[in-house]
Amino acid sequence: MLLKSLVIPKKSLTIVKESSTLQEAIEILETSGFRCVPVLDETETIFRGNIYKMHIYRHKANGGDMSLPVTHLIKNSTKFISIDSSFFNVFFTIKELPYIAVLDKQEKFYGILTHSSLLNMLEQSWSVDTGAYVLTVLSGGEKGSLVNLTKIISKFSPIASLMTLDVRDEESVKRILVTLPANVTRDLMEQIVVALNKKDFSVVGIEDLKKLN
């Protein structure tokens, strides 16, 4: 996965050095408006973790010493990915984090990948801006069913994008999201739905992307 186009580089970020105090860190956070920022070493090359505004204020409210080093409340020190990480590694590492730190091939801090950047990439792969309709199709998951589905649709129209869900082994029913390109009319879409239903594919949802844009 090529992450460079999605990553916010270090030079564009607000960071806190590991030698900073909690008081200095909260001032940086307040000035920047961010709820958390990366903590780097003194050379600004090694990722140490993240510091959260919430944790500092909780510490202060409990009478904590604000002259302590920022490392006292550091979090997510092992939460990072490589610049050449796979999509699945990225997706499952970022999870509940507002962003994930990205390291270069020399394991030096390169920048961050935010949740919003990842969602924008998924939106583009789903062809939301360029598609006409998204069909949610149920399939029993039999061997060759995906090939059959694409053959049916291709008789009427190209496919802008395709995504499968519920792919765990224990799932007997698979959901397939098919995005039809922008030039597909409602009449043509309805013909595709009829053709799919005739071949035992159940179309359970139709999203008109033109209404979303």
Tab-separated table of C-alpha atoms in Angstrom:
chain	number	residue	atom	x	y	z
A	1	MET	CA	0.000	0.000	0.000
A	2	LEU	CA	1.405	3.393	-0.982
A	3	LEU	CA	0.874	5.570	2.077
A	4	LYS	CA	2.940	8.610	1.195
A	5	SER	CA	0.084	10.418	-0.511
A	6	LEU	CA	-2.113	9.957	2.584
A	7	VAL	CA	0.405	10.675	5.332
A	8	ILE	CA	0.746	14.132	6.890
A	9	PRO	CA	4.552	14.622	6.966
A	10	LYS	CA	6.447	15.537	10.110
A	11	LYS	CA	7.225	19.067	8.881
A	12	SER	CA	3.481	19.855	8.839
A	13	LEU	CA	2.776	18.538	12.341
A	14	THR	CA	2.689	19.933	15.842
A	15	ILE	CA	4.912	17.739	18.002
A	16	VAL	CA	6.143	17.645	21.598
A	17	LYS	CA	9.706	16.668	22.520
A	18	GLU	CA	10.194	14.033	25.200
A	19	SER	CA	12.131	16.523	27.365
A	20	SER	CA	9.103	18.825	27.610
A	21	THR	CA	7.178	19.082	30.856
A	22	LEU	CA	3.482	18.367	31.154
A	23	GLN	CA	2.883	22.111	31.531
A	24	GLU	CA	4.751	22.823	28.296
A	25	ALA	CA	2.872	20.016	26.562
A	26	ILE	CA	-0.565	21.304	27.584
A	27	GLU	CA	0.362	24.786	26.363
A	28	ILE	CA	1.329	23.326	22.977
A	29	LEU	CA	-1.898	21.334	22.836
A	30	GLU	CA	-4.015	24.345	23.738
A	31	THR	CA	-2.304	26.533	21.164
A	32	SER	CA	-2.621	23.948	18.406
A	33	GLY	CA	-6.193	22.966	19.247
A	34	PHE	CA	-5.395	19.250	18.920
A	35	ARG	CA	-6.519	16.708	21.513
A	36	CYS	CA	-3.273	14.772	21.154
A	37	VAL	CA	0.064	15.121	19.360
A	38	PRO	CA	3.093	12.883	18.762
A	39	VAL	CA	5.965	12.873	21.235
A	40	LEU	CA	9.420	12.607	19.635
A	41	ASP	CA	12.954	12.409	20.944
A	42	GLU	CA	15.239	15.458	20.996
A	43	THR	CA	16.372	14.859	17.403
A	44	GLU	CA	12.719	14.686	16.296
A	45	THR	CA	13.370	11.386	14.532
A	46	ILE	CA	12.277	8.719	17.053
A	47	PHE	CA	8.592	8.244	17.886
A	48	ARG	CA	8.039	7.883	21.636
A	49	GLY	CA	4.222	7.848	21.745
A	50	ASN	CA	1.307	10.269	21.981
A	51	ILE	CA	0.323	12.784	24.620
A	52	TYR	CA	-3.368	13.506	25.170
A	53	LYS	CA	-4.853	16.735	26.475
A	54	MET	CA	-7.417	14.734	28.461
A	55	HIS	CA	-4.769	12.803	30.392
A	56	ILE	CA	-2.834	15.942	31.306
A	57	TYR	CA	-5.951	17.726	32.588
A	58	ARG	CA	-6.970	14.656	34.584
A	59	HIS	CA	-3.472	14.560	36.091
A	60	LYS	CA	-3.674	18.275	36.949
A	61	ALA	CA	-7.181	17.966	38.432
A	62	ASN	CA	-5.895	15.258	40.764
A	63	GLY	CA	-3.154	17.546	42.040
A	64	GLY	CA	-0.438	16.066	39.858
A	65	ASP	CA	2.922	17.733	39.356
A	66	MET	CA	2.889	19.616	36.033
A	67	SER	CA	6.689	19.893	36.026
A	68	LEU	CA	6.998	16.151	35.383
A	69	PRO	CA	8.327	15.173	31.943
A	70	VAL	CA	5.730	14.501	29.275
A	71	THR	CA	6.851	10.865	29.190
A	72	HIS	CA	5.055	10.437	32.541
A	73	LEU	CA	1.718	10.337	30.693
A	74	ILE	CA	2.812	9.070	27.302
A	75	LYS	CA	0.473	6.647	25.491
A	76	ASN	CA	0.451	4.476	22.349
A	77	SER	CA	4.219	4.027	22.290
A	78	THR	CA	3.895	0.745	20.359
A	79	LYS	CA	1.167	1.965	18.008
A	80	PHE	CA	2.875	2.707	14.709
A	81	ILE	CA	3.120	1.382	11.169
A	82	SER	CA	5.737	1.354	8.453
A	83	ILE	CA	5.494	3.509	5.338
A	84	ASP	CA	5.129	0.305	3.294
A	85	SER	CA	2.607	-1.438	5.580
A	86	SER	CA	-0.268	-3.343	4.007
A	87	PHE	CA	-3.802	-1.960	4.092
A	88	PHE	CA	-4.922	-4.633	6.570
A	89	ASN	CA	-2.087	-3.794	8.950
A	90	VAL	CA	-3.027	-0.116	8.770
A	91	PHE	CA	-6.741	-0.753	9.190
A	92	PHE	CA	-6.430	-2.972	12.249
A	93	THR	CA	-3.680	-0.934	13.919
A	94	ILE	CA	-5.388	2.453	13.772
A	95	LYS	CA	-8.742	1.240	15.209
A	96	GLU	CA	-9.682	3.591	18.074
A	97	LEU	CA	-6.752	5.977	17.605
A	98	PRO	CA	-7.271	9.466	16.141
A	99	TYR	CA	-4.188	8.793	14.004
A	100	ILE	CA	-1.390	6.278	13.652
A	101	ALA	CA	2.303	7.185	13.610
A	102	VAL	CA	4.148	6.250	10.418
A	103	LEU	CA	7.837	5.301	10.351
A	104	ASP	CA	10.092	5.273	7.307
A	105	LYS	CA	12.234	2.324	6.233
A	106	GLN	CA	14.948	3.386	8.695
A	107	GLU	CA	12.313	3.324	11.479
A	108	LYS	CA	12.461	7.089	11.850
A	109	PHE	CA	9.305	9.125	12.375
A	110	TYR	CA	7.854	10.090	8.978
A	111	GLY	CA	4.435	11.506	9.887
A	112	ILE	CA	0.908	10.432	10.778
A	113	LEU	CA	-2.026	8.828	9.013
A	114	THR	CA	-5.342	10.138	10.292
A	115	HIS	CA	-8.702	8.392	10.467
A	116	SER	CA	-10.148	10.933	8.028
A	117	SER	CA	-7.420	10.267	5.441
A	118	LEU	CA	-8.083	6.539	5.646
A	119	LEU	CA	-11.836	7.068	5.270
A	120	ASN	CA	-11.269	9.359	2.292
A	121	MET	CA	-9.200	6.644	0.639
A	122	LEU	CA	-11.975	4.101	1.214
A	123	GLU	CA	-14.516	6.567	-0.157
A	124	GLN	CA	-12.445	6.979	-3.317
A	125	SER	CA	-12.058	3.220	-3.743
A	126	TRP	CA	-15.825	2.930	-3.365
A	127	SER	CA	-16.235	5.445	-6.219
A	128	VAL	CA	-18.696	7.533	-4.206
A	129	ASP	CA	-17.878	10.691	-6.163
A	130	THR	CA	-17.936	9.064	-9.598
A	131	GLY	CA	-20.546	6.326	-9.233
A	132	ALA	CA	-24.284	6.313	-9.860
A	133	TYR	CA	-25.669	3.558	-7.625
A	134	VAL	CA	-24.402	1.097	-5.027
A	135	LEU	CA	-26.172	-2.260	-4.969
A	136	THR	CA	-26.022	-4.411	-1.849
A	137	VAL	CA	-26.296	-7.990	-3.075
A	138	LEU	CA	-26.647	-11.111	-0.925
A	139	SER	CA	-24.911	-14.276	-2.037
A	140	GLY	CA	-24.722	-17.720	-0.504
A	141	GLY	CA	-20.977	-17.654	-1.044
A	142	GLU	CA	-20.898	-20.662	-3.327
A	143	LYS	CA	-17.792	-21.269	-5.415
A	144	GLY	CA	-17.905	-19.098	-8.520
A	145	SER	CA	-20.758	-16.906	-7.281
A	146	LEU	CA	-18.707	-13.705	-7.484
A	147	VAL	CA	-17.674	-14.526	-11.058
A	148	ASN	CA	-21.306	-15.181	-11.985
A	149	LEU	CA	-22.420	-11.912	-10.398
A	150	THR	CA	-19.872	-9.849	-12.316
A	151	LYS	CA	-20.764	-11.605	-15.576
A	152	ILE	CA	-24.427	-10.705	-15.136
A	153	ILE	CA	-23.715	-7.053	-14.402
A	154	SER	CA	-21.123	-6.778	-17.180
A	155	LYS	CA	-23.814	-7.623	-19.759
A	156	PHE	CA	-25.365	-4.245	-18.934
A	157	SER	CA	-22.589	-2.041	-17.576
A	158	PRO	CA	-18.982	-1.864	-16.408
A	159	ILE	CA	-18.406	-2.106	-12.637
A	160	ALA	CA	-16.881	0.982	-10.985
A	161	SER	CA	-15.918	-0.859	-7.798
A	162	LEU	CA	-16.756	-3.984	-5.833
A	163	MET	CA	-16.422	-4.801	-2.147
A	164	THR	CA	-17.309	-7.945	-0.221
A	165	LEU	CA	-18.326	-8.014	3.444
A	166	ASP	CA	-18.983	-10.792	6.001
A	167	VAL	CA	-16.077	-12.800	4.675
A	168	ARG	CA	-15.487	-14.778	7.875
A	169	ASP	CA	-15.661	-18.536	7.423
A	170	GLU	CA	-18.664	-18.891	9.702
A	171	GLU	CA	-20.771	-16.483	7.650
A	172	SER	CA	-23.063	-18.386	5.277
A	173	VAL	CA	-24.342	-15.231	3.551
A	174	LYS	CA	-21.999	-12.714	1.936
A	175	ARG	CA	-22.817	-9.098	1.251
A	176	ILE	CA	-21.380	-7.720	-1.968
A	177	LEU	CA	-21.378	-3.977	-2.577
A	178	VAL	CA	-21.303	-3.141	-6.271
A	179	THR	CA	-20.845	0.448	-7.438
A	180	LEU	CA	-22.201	1.193	-10.903
A	181	PRO	CA	-20.537	4.004	-12.899
A	182	ALA	CA	-21.958	7.499	-13.221
A	183	ASN	CA	-23.469	6.992	-16.690
A	184	VAL	CA	-25.823	4.238	-15.474
A	185	THR	CA	-29.422	5.455	-15.577
A	186	ARG	CA	-32.086	4.402	-13.132
A	187	ASP	CA	-33.765	2.327	-15.844
A	188	LEU	CA	-30.532	0.448	-16.579
A	189	MET	CA	-29.901	-0.067	-12.869
A	190	GLU	CA	-33.360	-1.585	-12.484
A	191	GLN	CA	-32.655	-3.947	-15.391
A	192	ILE	CA	-29.496	-5.097	-13.620
A	193	VAL	CA	-31.424	-5.688	-10.390
A	194	VAL	CA	-34.034	-7.786	-12.232
A	195	ALA	CA	-31.309	-9.841	-13.915
A	196	LEU	CA	-29.543	-10.473	-10.595
A	197	ASN	CA	-32.743	-11.496	-8.834
A	198	LYS	CA	-33.531	-13.954	-11.637
A	199	LYS	CA	-30.175	-15.655	-11.037
A	200	ASP	CA	-30.824	-16.086	-7.275
A	201	PHE	CA	-28.828	-13.035	-6.205
A	202	SER	CA	-30.881	-10.995	-3.763
A	203	VAL	CA	-30.490	-7.209	-4.105
A	204	VAL	CA	-31.357	-5.951	-0.612
A	205	GLY	CA	-30.222	-2.358	-0.903
A	206	ILE	CA	-29.884	0.377	-3.533
A	207	GLU	CA	-28.054	3.609	-2.733
A	208	ASP	CA	-28.402	6.525	-5.128
A	209	LEU	CA	-24.996	8.218	-4.947
A	210	LYS	CA	-26.211	11.248	-6.890
A	211	LYS	CA	-28.315	12.193	-3.877
A	212	LEU	CA	-25.253	12.093	-1.633
A	213	ASN	CA	-23.154	14.456	-3.754
